[in-house]
């Protein structure tokens, strides 16, 4: 009922009479008042004036599923949304739901995370009500070797989604970072639930620093707010990223990774630069030449040999 009342209040800029709302939903005046107070306790600012009625003054910056669904224009992503005030990690919840056979496209979002994680057991700082903490459950029919491309796809989706919000000087850093200058704005994490060669499901985790003040950010972090000085509703950030994600993902499933890889190549300014990459098998240095068809980074070392790095971090880059 709360969401229905909210819809009515959103439709009108001025006051809506309490009598009209109560009549529309067959509620007593007391019951309507109870719903109004419930909405207020969720953070909605609603003015109540005798003889005039109710007016929605402000929508809180929360990732409430009904707010997300109100604006999200997708076919499969976000048809189911699991929402938490606080959680250890949206990845853990996504794994739990994935094992329970929750359908592809389910979104898991939380206002904060107690144990947000990055790759290789690293931590993702997840301050409550400030960032976007989102996991997406996917069930692609892909071979194991194609999965790393999903990380690149996610990074492209974040890049394109954030570009729609503001004209930011974003950089994409292999494989999963979105930066402004040298500072990290967003990170992506892909985890796969697989048995032998069969992929059961994939979870993509997306973290974006949205409304953090400078002091709330980790060292070398940046938020949309700390850079633009504008507060941005986190639902909007989710919407833009998830809509871009769906377009890329449908294309990827239908035609393979080529288009995603091309877009990633075009967004990156790494090509031809000297890089030092710390990978699982040690450090590789040389010139970044290209992405391989599986999303690995191809580096030409001093001997002219091409080395392939499947997973790792670029720890240094120069001209
Ligand atoms: C990542 O790992 O960048 C992937 C981050 C994924 C986070 C999302 S949030 C929703 C979902 N649920 C989760 O639990 N995780 C996903 P990696 O490339 O390993 O980078 C981690 C490193 O980034 C850390 O070691 C820090 O140096 C830095 N870092 C941590 N928190 C940060 C933040 N909020 N902003 C910028 N940098 C951060």
mmCIF file of C-alpha atoms and ligand atoms in Angstrom:
data_model
loop_
_atom_site.group_PDB
_atom_site.id
_atom_site.type_symbol
_atom_site.label_atom_id
_atom_site.label_comp_id
_atom_site.label_asym_id
_atom_site.label_seq_id
_atom_site.Cartn_x
_atom_site.Cartn_y
_atom_site.Cartn_z
ATOM 1 C CA UNK A 1 0.000 0.000 0.000
ATOM 2 C CA UNK A 2 2.866 2.378 0.856
ATOM 3 C CA UNK A 3 4.140 2.225 -2.723
ATOM 4 C CA UNK A 4 0.662 2.912 -4.134
ATOM 5 C CA UNK A 5 0.226 5.979 -1.911
ATOM 6 C CA UNK A 6 3.703 7.107 -2.893
ATOM 7 C CA UNK A 7 2.803 6.831 -6.570
ATOM 8 C CA UNK A 8 -0.211 9.093 -6.071
ATOM 9 C CA UNK A 9 1.900 11.649 -4.198
ATOM 10 C CA UNK A 10 4.592 11.558 -6.887
ATOM 11 C CA UNK A 11 2.044 12.184 -9.640
ATOM 12 C CA UNK A 12 1.083 15.586 -8.278
ATOM 13 C CA UNK A 13 3.379 18.506 -7.603
ATOM 14 C CA UNK A 14 1.101 20.165 -5.048
ATOM 15 C CA UNK A 15 -1.052 18.777 -2.266
ATOM 16 C CA UNK A 16 -3.260 15.727 -2.668
ATOM 17 C CA UNK A 17 -6.300 15.626 -0.437
ATOM 18 C CA UNK A 18 -6.236 12.927 2.230
ATOM 19 C CA UNK A 19 -9.881 12.245 1.526
ATOM 20 C CA UNK A 20 -9.143 11.477 -2.134
ATOM 21 C CA UNK A 21 -6.298 9.093 -1.299
ATOM 22 C CA UNK A 22 -8.306 7.354 1.407
ATOM 23 C CA UNK A 23 -11.261 6.966 -0.971
ATOM 24 C CA UNK A 24 -9.076 5.694 -3.828
ATOM 25 C CA UNK A 25 -7.598 2.881 -1.733
ATOM 26 C CA UNK A 26 -10.604 2.278 0.479
ATOM 27 C CA UNK A 27 -8.720 3.287 3.640
ATOM 28 C CA UNK A 28 -9.856 5.021 6.800
ATOM 29 C CA UNK A 29 -8.233 8.410 7.547
ATOM 30 C CA UNK A 30 -6.388 6.756 10.465
ATOM 31 C CA UNK A 31 -5.064 3.951 8.261
ATOM 32 C CA UNK A 32 -3.854 6.500 5.702
ATOM 33 C CA UNK A 33 -2.113 8.472 8.452
ATOM 34 C CA UNK A 34 -0.371 5.253 9.576
ATOM 35 C CA UNK A 35 0.932 4.685 6.035
ATOM 36 C CA UNK A 36 2.099 8.295 5.772
ATOM 37 C CA UNK A 37 4.049 7.869 8.993
ATOM 38 C CA UNK A 38 5.553 4.602 7.770
ATOM 39 C CA UNK A 39 6.765 6.405 4.653
ATOM 40 C CA UNK A 40 8.186 9.184 6.808
ATOM 41 C CA UNK A 41 10.073 6.641 8.893
ATOM 42 C CA UNK A 42 11.604 5.351 5.619
ATOM 43 C CA UNK A 43 12.950 8.860 5.048
ATOM 44 C CA UNK A 44 10.274 10.359 2.773
ATOM 45 C CA UNK A 45 9.592 13.960 3.663
ATOM 46 C CA UNK A 46 5.813 14.433 3.441
ATOM 47 C CA UNK A 47 4.077 17.643 4.436
ATOM 48 C CA UNK A 48 0.589 17.383 5.942
ATOM 49 C CA UNK A 49 -1.589 20.508 6.004
ATOM 50 C CA UNK A 50 -5.180 20.539 7.286
ATOM 51 C CA UNK A 51 -7.735 21.132 4.480
ATOM 52 C CA UNK A 52 -5.015 20.780 1.847
ATOM 53 C CA UNK A 53 -3.751 17.237 2.343
ATOM 54 C CA UNK A 54 -0.357 15.680 1.750
ATOM 55 C CA UNK A 55 2.581 16.734 -0.376
ATOM 56 C CA UNK A 56 5.742 14.771 -1.141
ATOM 57 C CA UNK A 57 8.622 17.150 -0.457
ATOM 58 C CA UNK A 58 11.664 14.895 -0.739
ATOM 59 C CA UNK A 59 12.550 11.346 -1.699
ATOM 60 C CA UNK A 60 15.386 9.893 0.418
ATOM 61 C CA UNK A 61 18.593 8.692 -1.194
ATOM 62 C CA UNK A 62 17.929 5.004 -0.551
ATOM 63 C CA UNK A 63 18.091 2.002 -2.834
ATOM 64 C CA UNK A 64 14.514 0.958 -2.123
ATOM 65 C CA UNK A 65 13.417 -1.656 -4.694
ATOM 66 C CA UNK A 66 10.210 0.245 -5.525
ATOM 67 C CA UNK A 67 12.251 3.356 -6.328
ATOM 68 C CA UNK A 68 14.630 1.333 -8.520
ATOM 69 C CA UNK A 69 11.747 -0.373 -10.348
ATOM 70 C CA UNK A 70 10.045 2.971 -10.872
ATOM 71 C CA UNK A 71 12.752 4.137 -13.237
ATOM 72 C CA UNK A 72 14.609 1.021 -14.415
ATOM 73 C CA UNK A 73 14.021 0.339 -18.088
ATOM 74 C CA UNK A 74 15.225 -3.228 -18.620
ATOM 75 C CA UNK A 75 13.911 -6.542 -19.912
ATOM 76 C CA UNK A 76 15.441 -9.050 -17.515
ATOM 77 C CA UNK A 77 17.821 -7.313 -15.129
ATOM 78 C CA UNK A 78 16.193 -6.135 -11.928
ATOM 79 C CA UNK A 79 12.913 -7.976 -12.325
ATOM 80 C CA UNK A 80 13.771 -9.339 -8.880
ATOM 81 C CA UNK A 81 15.527 -7.118 -6.377
ATOM 82 C CA UNK A 82 16.816 -8.202 -2.988
ATOM 83 C CA UNK A 83 17.380 -5.210 -0.755
ATOM 84 C CA UNK A 84 19.232 -4.903 2.559
ATOM 85 C CA UNK A 85 19.946 -2.068 4.949
ATOM 86 C CA UNK A 86 23.217 -3.714 5.850
ATOM 87 C CA UNK A 87 24.778 -7.000 4.907
ATOM 88 C CA UNK A 88 28.225 -8.609 5.129
ATOM 89 C CA UNK A 89 28.609 -8.570 1.353
ATOM 90 C CA UNK A 90 26.118 -8.535 -1.523
ATOM 91 C CA UNK A 91 28.359 -11.228 -3.062
ATOM 92 C CA UNK A 92 27.674 -13.649 -0.179
ATOM 93 C CA UNK A 93 23.945 -13.092 -0.497
ATOM 94 C CA UNK A 94 24.111 -13.503 -4.277
ATOM 95 C CA UNK A 95 25.892 -16.856 -3.837
ATOM 96 C CA UNK A 96 23.249 -17.987 -1.395
ATOM 97 C CA UNK A 97 20.455 -16.946 -3.773
ATOM 98 C CA UNK A 98 22.275 -18.356 -6.807
ATOM 99 C CA UNK A 99 22.454 -21.755 -5.092
ATOM 100 C CA UNK A 100 18.720 -21.499 -4.446
ATOM 101 C CA UNK A 101 18.224 -21.180 -8.210
ATOM 102 C CA UNK A 102 17.138 -17.531 -8.224
ATOM 103 C CA UNK A 103 16.664 -16.459 -11.840
ATOM 104 C CA UNK A 104 19.176 -14.618 -14.018
ATOM 105 C CA UNK A 105 19.048 -10.866 -13.659
ATOM 106 C CA UNK A 106 18.310 -10.730 -9.933
ATOM 107 C CA UNK A 107 19.888 -7.715 -8.269
ATOM 108 C CA UNK A 108 21.168 -7.708 -4.716
ATOM 109 C CA UNK A 109 21.776 -4.279 -3.284
ATOM 110 C CA UNK A 110 22.576 -2.972 0.134
ATOM 111 C CA UNK A 111 22.916 0.439 1.746
ATOM 112 C CA UNK A 112 26.177 -0.684 3.332
ATOM 113 C CA UNK A 113 28.411 -3.721 3.717
ATOM 114 C CA UNK A 114 30.228 -5.012 6.785
ATOM 115 C CA UNK A 115 32.631 -7.149 4.765
ATOM 116 C CA UNK A 116 32.627 -5.753 1.247
ATOM 117 C CA UNK A 117 35.288 -7.518 -0.771
ATOM 118 C CA UNK A 118 37.532 -6.881 -3.714
ATOM 119 C CA UNK A 119 39.594 -9.392 -5.650
ATOM 120 C CA UNK A 120 42.073 -11.772 -3.984
ATOM 121 C CA UNK A 121 40.554 -11.293 -0.543
ATOM 122 C CA UNK A 122 41.028 -7.524 -0.590
ATOM 123 C CA UNK A 123 38.604 -5.245 1.192
ATOM 124 C CA UNK A 124 36.049 -2.904 -0.406
ATOM 125 C CA UNK A 125 35.271 0.066 1.848
ATOM 126 C CA UNK A 126 31.455 0.220 1.941
ATOM 127 C CA UNK A 127 30.156 3.155 3.989
ATOM 128 C CA UNK A 128 26.431 3.041 4.667
ATOM 129 C CA UNK A 129 24.156 5.199 2.475
ATOM 130 C CA UNK A 130 27.074 6.611 0.502
ATOM 131 C CA UNK A 131 27.985 4.138 -2.216
ATOM 132 C CA UNK A 132 26.414 1.712 -4.620
ATOM 133 C CA UNK A 133 26.924 -1.880 -3.495
ATOM 134 C CA UNK A 134 25.373 -4.150 -6.065
ATOM 135 C CA UNK A 135 25.608 -7.764 -7.190
ATOM 136 C CA UNK A 136 23.963 -9.205 -10.299
ATOM 137 C CA UNK A 137 23.213 -12.904 -10.759
ATOM 138 C CA UNK A 138 23.841 -14.159 -14.291
ATOM 139 C CA UNK A 139 23.329 -17.592 -15.763
ATOM 140 C CA UNK A 140 25.142 -17.409 -19.099
ATOM 141 C CA UNK A 141 25.709 -20.450 -21.243
ATOM 142 C CA UNK A 142 29.405 -19.690 -21.638
ATOM 143 C CA UNK A 143 32.597 -21.672 -21.509
ATOM 144 C CA UNK A 144 34.807 -21.098 -18.513
ATOM 145 C CA UNK A 145 37.389 -19.215 -20.602
ATOM 146 C CA UNK A 146 34.837 -16.581 -21.618
ATOM 147 C CA UNK A 147 34.011 -15.585 -18.046
ATOM 148 C CA UNK A 148 36.855 -13.037 -17.595
ATOM 149 C CA UNK A 149 35.327 -11.053 -20.461
ATOM 150 C CA UNK A 150 32.320 -10.463 -18.185
ATOM 151 C CA UNK A 151 34.578 -8.406 -15.913
ATOM 152 C CA UNK A 152 35.513 -6.225 -18.890
ATOM 153 C CA UNK A 153 31.855 -6.020 -19.929
ATOM 154 C CA UNK A 154 30.957 -4.837 -16.423
ATOM 155 C CA UNK A 155 33.674 -2.194 -16.461
ATOM 156 C CA UNK A 156 32.396 -0.905 -19.824
ATOM 157 C CA UNK A 157 28.835 -0.815 -18.411
ATOM 158 C CA UNK A 158 29.981 1.176 -15.372
ATOM 159 C CA UNK A 159 31.978 3.549 -17.580
ATOM 160 C CA UNK A 160 29.075 4.194 -19.978
ATOM 161 C CA UNK A 161 26.515 4.429 -17.166
ATOM 162 C CA UNK A 162 28.562 6.980 -15.223
ATOM 163 C CA UNK A 163 29.178 9.009 -18.387
ATOM 164 C CA UNK A 164 25.409 9.438 -18.667
ATOM 165 C CA UNK A 165 25.334 11.007 -15.224
ATOM 166 C CA UNK A 166 28.086 13.575 -15.638
ATOM 167 C CA UNK A 167 30.772 14.489 -18.094
ATOM 168 C CA UNK A 168 33.550 12.935 -16.026
ATOM 169 C CA UNK A 169 37.137 12.374 -17.209
ATOM 170 C CA UNK A 170 36.916 8.637 -16.567
ATOM 171 C CA UNK A 171 39.704 6.147 -17.235
ATOM 172 C CA UNK A 172 39.358 2.413 -17.446
ATOM 173 C CA UNK A 173 42.183 0.353 -15.967
ATOM 174 C CA UNK A 174 42.655 -3.312 -16.761
ATOM 175 C CA UNK A 175 40.825 -5.315 -15.793
ATOM 176 C CA UNK A 176 38.217 -3.886 -13.442
ATOM 177 C CA UNK A 177 38.842 -0.339 -12.282
ATOM 178 C CA UNK A 178 37.169 2.929 -13.203
ATOM 179 C CA UNK A 179 39.329 5.868 -12.230
ATOM 180 C CA UNK A 180 39.323 9.652 -12.285
ATOM 181 C CA UNK A 181 42.972 10.562 -12.720
ATOM 182 C CA UNK A 182 44.822 8.067 -10.556
ATOM 183 C CA UNK A 183 41.950 7.737 -8.076
ATOM 184 C CA UNK A 184 39.542 4.850 -7.932
ATOM 185 C CA UNK A 185 35.852 5.572 -8.376
ATOM 186 C CA UNK A 186 34.547 2.073 -8.967
ATOM 187 C CA UNK A 187 35.628 -1.548 -8.915
ATOM 188 C CA UNK A 188 34.121 -4.702 -10.346
ATOM 189 C CA UNK A 189 34.427 -8.239 -9.073
ATOM 190 C CA UNK A 190 33.350 -11.368 -10.957
ATOM 191 C CA UNK A 191 32.861 -14.662 -9.154
ATOM 192 C CA UNK A 192 31.883 -17.956 -10.768
ATOM 193 C CA UNK A 193 30.029 -20.871 -9.282
ATOM 194 C CA UNK A 194 31.169 -23.822 -11.349
ATOM 195 C CA UNK A 195 31.490 -27.578 -11.198
ATOM 196 C CA UNK A 196 34.154 -29.193 -13.365
ATOM 197 C CA UNK A 197 33.667 -27.458 -16.699
ATOM 198 C CA UNK A 198 30.072 -26.364 -16.093
ATOM 199 C CA UNK A 199 29.271 -22.801 -15.086
ATOM 200 C CA UNK A 200 26.254 -22.783 -12.761
ATOM 201 C CA UNK A 201 26.057 -19.060 -12.315
ATOM 202 C CA UNK A 202 28.172 -15.933 -12.303
ATOM 203 C CA UNK A 203 27.941 -13.091 -9.821
ATOM 204 C CA UNK A 204 29.082 -9.632 -10.875
ATOM 205 C CA UNK A 205 29.746 -7.264 -7.983
ATOM 206 C CA UNK A 206 29.858 -3.536 -8.644
ATOM 207 C CA UNK A 207 30.984 -0.950 -6.117
ATOM 208 C CA UNK A 208 30.780 2.774 -6.898
ATOM 209 C CA UNK A 209 31.712 5.650 -4.597
ATOM 210 C CA UNK A 210 28.785 8.029 -5.007
ATOM 211 C CA UNK A 211 28.127 10.522 -2.226
ATOM 212 C CA UNK A 212 31.203 10.093 -0.034
ATOM 213 C CA UNK A 213 32.852 13.241 1.230
ATOM 214 C CA UNK A 214 36.614 13.419 0.808
ATOM 215 C CA UNK A 215 37.159 12.278 4.421
ATOM 216 C CA UNK A 216 34.984 9.206 3.985
ATOM 217 C CA UNK A 217 37.007 7.889 1.080
ATOM 218 C CA UNK A 218 39.901 5.458 1.334
ATOM 219 C CA UNK A 219 43.326 6.635 0.244
ATOM 220 C CA UNK A 220 43.377 6.906 -3.553
ATOM 221 C CA UNK A 221 39.581 6.819 -3.731
ATOM 222 C CA UNK A 222 37.283 9.381 -5.325
ATOM 223 C CA UNK A 223 33.493 9.683 -5.323
ATOM 224 C CA UNK A 224 31.100 11.317 -7.752
ATOM 225 C CA UNK A 225 30.326 13.853 -5.023
ATOM 226 C CA UNK A 226 33.933 14.559 -4.043
ATOM 227 C CA UNK A 227 34.695 15.249 -7.715
ATOM 228 C CA UNK A 228 31.572 17.062 -8.940
ATOM 229 C CA UNK A 229 30.349 18.575 -5.631
ATOM 230 C CA UNK A 230 26.867 17.392 -6.601
ATOM 231 C CA UNK A 231 24.928 14.801 -4.617
ATOM 232 C CA UNK A 232 23.623 12.146 -6.970
ATOM 233 C CA UNK A 233 20.745 9.774 -6.129
ATOM 234 C CA UNK A 234 22.219 6.301 -5.926
ATOM 235 C CA UNK A 235 19.121 4.818 -7.610
ATOM 236 C CA UNK A 236 20.036 6.863 -10.676
ATOM 237 C CA UNK A 237 23.591 5.478 -10.642
ATOM 238 C CA UNK A 238 22.219 1.949 -10.395
ATOM 239 C CA UNK A 239 19.719 2.574 -13.197
ATOM 240 C CA UNK A 240 22.264 3.915 -15.672
ATOM 241 C CA UNK A 241 24.765 1.130 -15.001
ATOM 242 C CA UNK A 242 22.242 -1.711 -15.038
ATOM 243 C CA UNK A 243 20.608 -0.493 -18.268
ATOM 244 C CA UNK A 244 24.003 -0.291 -19.997
ATOM 245 C CA UNK A 245 24.898 -3.685 -18.563
ATOM 246 C CA UNK A 246 21.804 -5.348 -20.025
ATOM 247 C CA UNK A 247 22.454 -4.037 -23.533
ATOM 248 C CA UNK A 248 26.089 -5.213 -23.466
ATOM 249 C CA UNK A 249 25.228 -8.545 -21.895
ATOM 250 C CA UNK A 250 22.485 -9.397 -24.406
ATOM 251 C CA UNK A 251 24.846 -8.558 -27.239
ATOM 252 C CA UNK A 252 27.584 -10.640 -25.609
ATOM 253 C CA UNK A 253 25.293 -13.669 -25.273
ATOM 254 C CA UNK A 254 24.027 -13.377 -28.832
ATOM 255 C CA UNK A 255 27.237 -12.565 -30.700
ATOM 256 C CA UNK A 256 30.160 -13.302 -28.374
ATOM 257 C CA UNK A 257 32.679 -11.025 -26.675
ATOM 258 C CA UNK A 258 34.081 -9.150 -29.711
ATOM 259 C CA UNK A 259 31.956 -6.029 -29.350
ATOM 260 C CA UNK A 260 32.637 -5.745 -25.608
ATOM 261 C CA UNK A 261 36.359 -6.233 -26.155
ATOM 262 C CA UNK A 262 36.372 -3.585 -28.891
ATOM 263 C CA UNK A 263 34.584 -1.110 -26.671
ATOM 264 C CA UNK A 264 36.974 -1.803 -23.811
ATOM 265 C CA UNK A 265 39.965 -1.335 -26.177
ATOM 266 C CA UNK A 266 38.584 2.016 -27.313
ATOM 267 C CA UNK A 267 37.991 3.272 -23.790
ATOM 268 C CA UNK A 268 41.464 2.412 -22.541
ATOM 269 C CA UNK A 269 44.479 4.629 -23.091
ATOM 270 C CA UNK A 270 46.978 1.945 -22.132
ATOM 271 C CA UNK A 271 47.968 0.828 -25.636
ATOM 272 C CA UNK A 272 51.628 1.196 -26.439
ATOM 273 C CA UNK A 273 52.474 2.270 -22.887
ATOM 274 C CA UNK A 274 55.025 0.534 -20.708
ATOM 275 C CA UNK A 275 53.263 -1.377 -17.910
ATOM 276 C CA UNK A 276 54.237 -3.503 -14.996
ATOM 277 C CA UNK A 277 51.591 -6.082 -14.184
ATOM 278 C CA UNK A 278 51.520 -8.132 -11.052
ATOM 279 C CA UNK A 279 49.795 -11.383 -12.000
ATOM 280 C CA UNK A 280 49.193 -14.680 -10.264
ATOM 281 C CA UNK A 281 52.305 -16.135 -11.901
ATOM 282 C CA UNK A 282 54.553 -13.182 -10.991
ATOM 283 C CA UNK A 283 55.340 -9.806 -12.498
ATOM 284 C CA UNK A 284 55.354 -9.055 -16.210
ATOM 285 C CA UNK A 285 56.785 -5.844 -17.689
ATOM 286 C CA UNK A 286 56.562 -4.482 -21.199
ATOM 287 C CA UNK A 287 54.366 -2.593 -23.625
ATOM 288 C CA UNK A 288 50.611 -3.159 -23.476
ATOM 289 C CA UNK A 289 49.709 -4.341 -26.970
ATOM 290 C CA UNK A 290 46.165 -5.671 -26.990
ATOM 291 C CA UNK A 291 43.457 -7.686 -25.333
ATOM 292 C CA UNK A 292 43.288 -11.355 -26.224
ATOM 293 C CA UNK A 293 39.920 -12.842 -27.252
ATOM 294 C CA UNK A 294 39.341 -13.972 -23.633
ATOM 295 C CA UNK A 295 40.035 -10.530 -22.134
ATOM 296 C CA UNK A 296 43.645 -11.299 -21.099
ATOM 297 C CA UNK A 297 46.195 -8.530 -21.469
ATOM 298 C CA UNK A 298 48.913 -9.071 -24.094
ATOM 299 C CA UNK A 299 52.253 -7.498 -23.245
ATOM 300 C CA UNK A 300 55.369 -7.300 -25.434
ATOM 301 C CA UNK A 301 58.460 -7.705 -23.276
ATOM 302 C CA UNK A 302 61.965 -6.344 -23.986
ATOM 303 C CA UNK A 303 62.816 -9.469 -25.973
ATOM 304 C CA UNK A 304 59.906 -8.822 -28.295
ATOM 305 C CA UNK A 305 57.994 -11.793 -26.939
ATOM 306 C CA UNK A 306 54.251 -11.447 -26.307
ATOM 307 C CA UNK A 307 53.240 -12.499 -22.828
ATOM 308 C CA UNK A 308 49.640 -13.088 -21.831
ATOM 309 C CA UNK A 309 48.357 -12.035 -18.404
ATOM 310 C CA UNK A 310 45.049 -13.623 -17.501
ATOM 311 C CA UNK A 311 44.534 -12.001 -14.083
ATOM 312 C CA UNK A 312 46.393 -9.401 -12.104
ATOM 313 C CA UNK A 313 46.858 -5.711 -11.403
ATOM 314 C CA UNK A 314 48.635 -2.992 -13.323
ATOM 315 C CA UNK A 315 50.969 -1.648 -10.674
ATOM 316 C CA UNK A 316 52.846 0.829 -12.851
ATOM 317 C CA UNK A 317 52.333 2.573 -16.156
ATOM 318 C CA UNK A 318 54.502 5.080 -18.007
ATOM 319 C CA UNK A 319 54.960 6.546 -21.483
HETATM 320 C C1 LIG B 1 37.702 -4.338 -6.715
HETATM 321 O O1 LIG B 1 38.660 -5.150 -6.191
HETATM 322 O O2 LIG B 1 37.880 -3.219 -7.134
HETATM 323 C C2 LIG B 1 36.307 -4.933 -6.707
HETATM 324 C C3 LIG B 1 35.368 -4.175 -5.800
HETATM 325 C C4 LIG B 1 33.984 -4.752 -5.837
HETATM 326 C C5 LIG B 1 33.109 -4.183 -4.768
HETATM 327 C C6 LIG B 1 31.688 -4.628 -4.911
HETATM 328 S S1 LIG B 1 30.609 -3.768 -3.859
HETATM 329 C C7 LIG B 1 29.326 -4.836 -4.221
HETATM 330 C C8 LIG B 1 29.929 -6.219 -4.253
HETATM 331 N N1 LIG B 1 29.968 -6.786 -2.934
HETATM 332 C C9 LIG B 1 31.227 -6.955 -2.491
HETATM 333 O O3 LIG B 1 31.534 -7.441 -1.378
HETATM 334 N N2 LIG B 1 32.087 -6.569 -3.439
HETATM 335 C C10 LIG B 1 31.418 -6.105 -4.630
HETATM 336 P P1 LIG B 1 40.216 -4.867 -6.277
HETATM 337 O O4 LIG B 1 40.615 -4.596 -7.693
HETATM 338 O O5 LIG B 1 40.815 -6.031 -5.604
HETATM 339 O O6 LIG B 1 40.408 -3.536 -5.457
HETATM 340 C C11 LIG B 1 40.408 -3.526 -4.064
HETATM 341 C C12 LIG B 1 41.286 -2.362 -3.638
HETATM 342 O O7 LIG B 1 40.638 -1.120 -3.925
HETATM 343 C C13 LIG B 1 41.552 -2.334 -2.136
HETATM 344 O O8 LIG B 1 42.658 -3.116 -1.805
HETATM 345 C C14 LIG B 1 41.790 -0.843 -1.875
HETATM 346 O O9 LIG B 1 43.119 -0.493 -2.214
HETATM 347 C C15 LIG B 1 40.893 -0.171 -2.890
HETATM 348 N N3 LIG B 1 39.594 0.194 -2.299
HETATM 349 C C16 LIG B 1 38.858 -0.428 -1.352
HETATM 350 N N4 LIG B 1 37.689 0.162 -1.154
HETATM 351 C C17 LIG B 1 37.644 1.202 -1.997
HETATM 352 C C18 LIG B 1 36.681 2.212 -2.280
HETATM 353 N N5 LIG B 1 35.500 2.271 -1.675
HETATM 354 N N6 LIG B 1 37.035 3.152 -3.204
HETATM 355 C C19 LIG B 1 38.205 3.129 -3.846
HETATM 356 N N7 LIG B 1 39.140 2.206 -3.637
HETATM 357 C C20 LIG B 1 38.871 1.240 -2.725
#
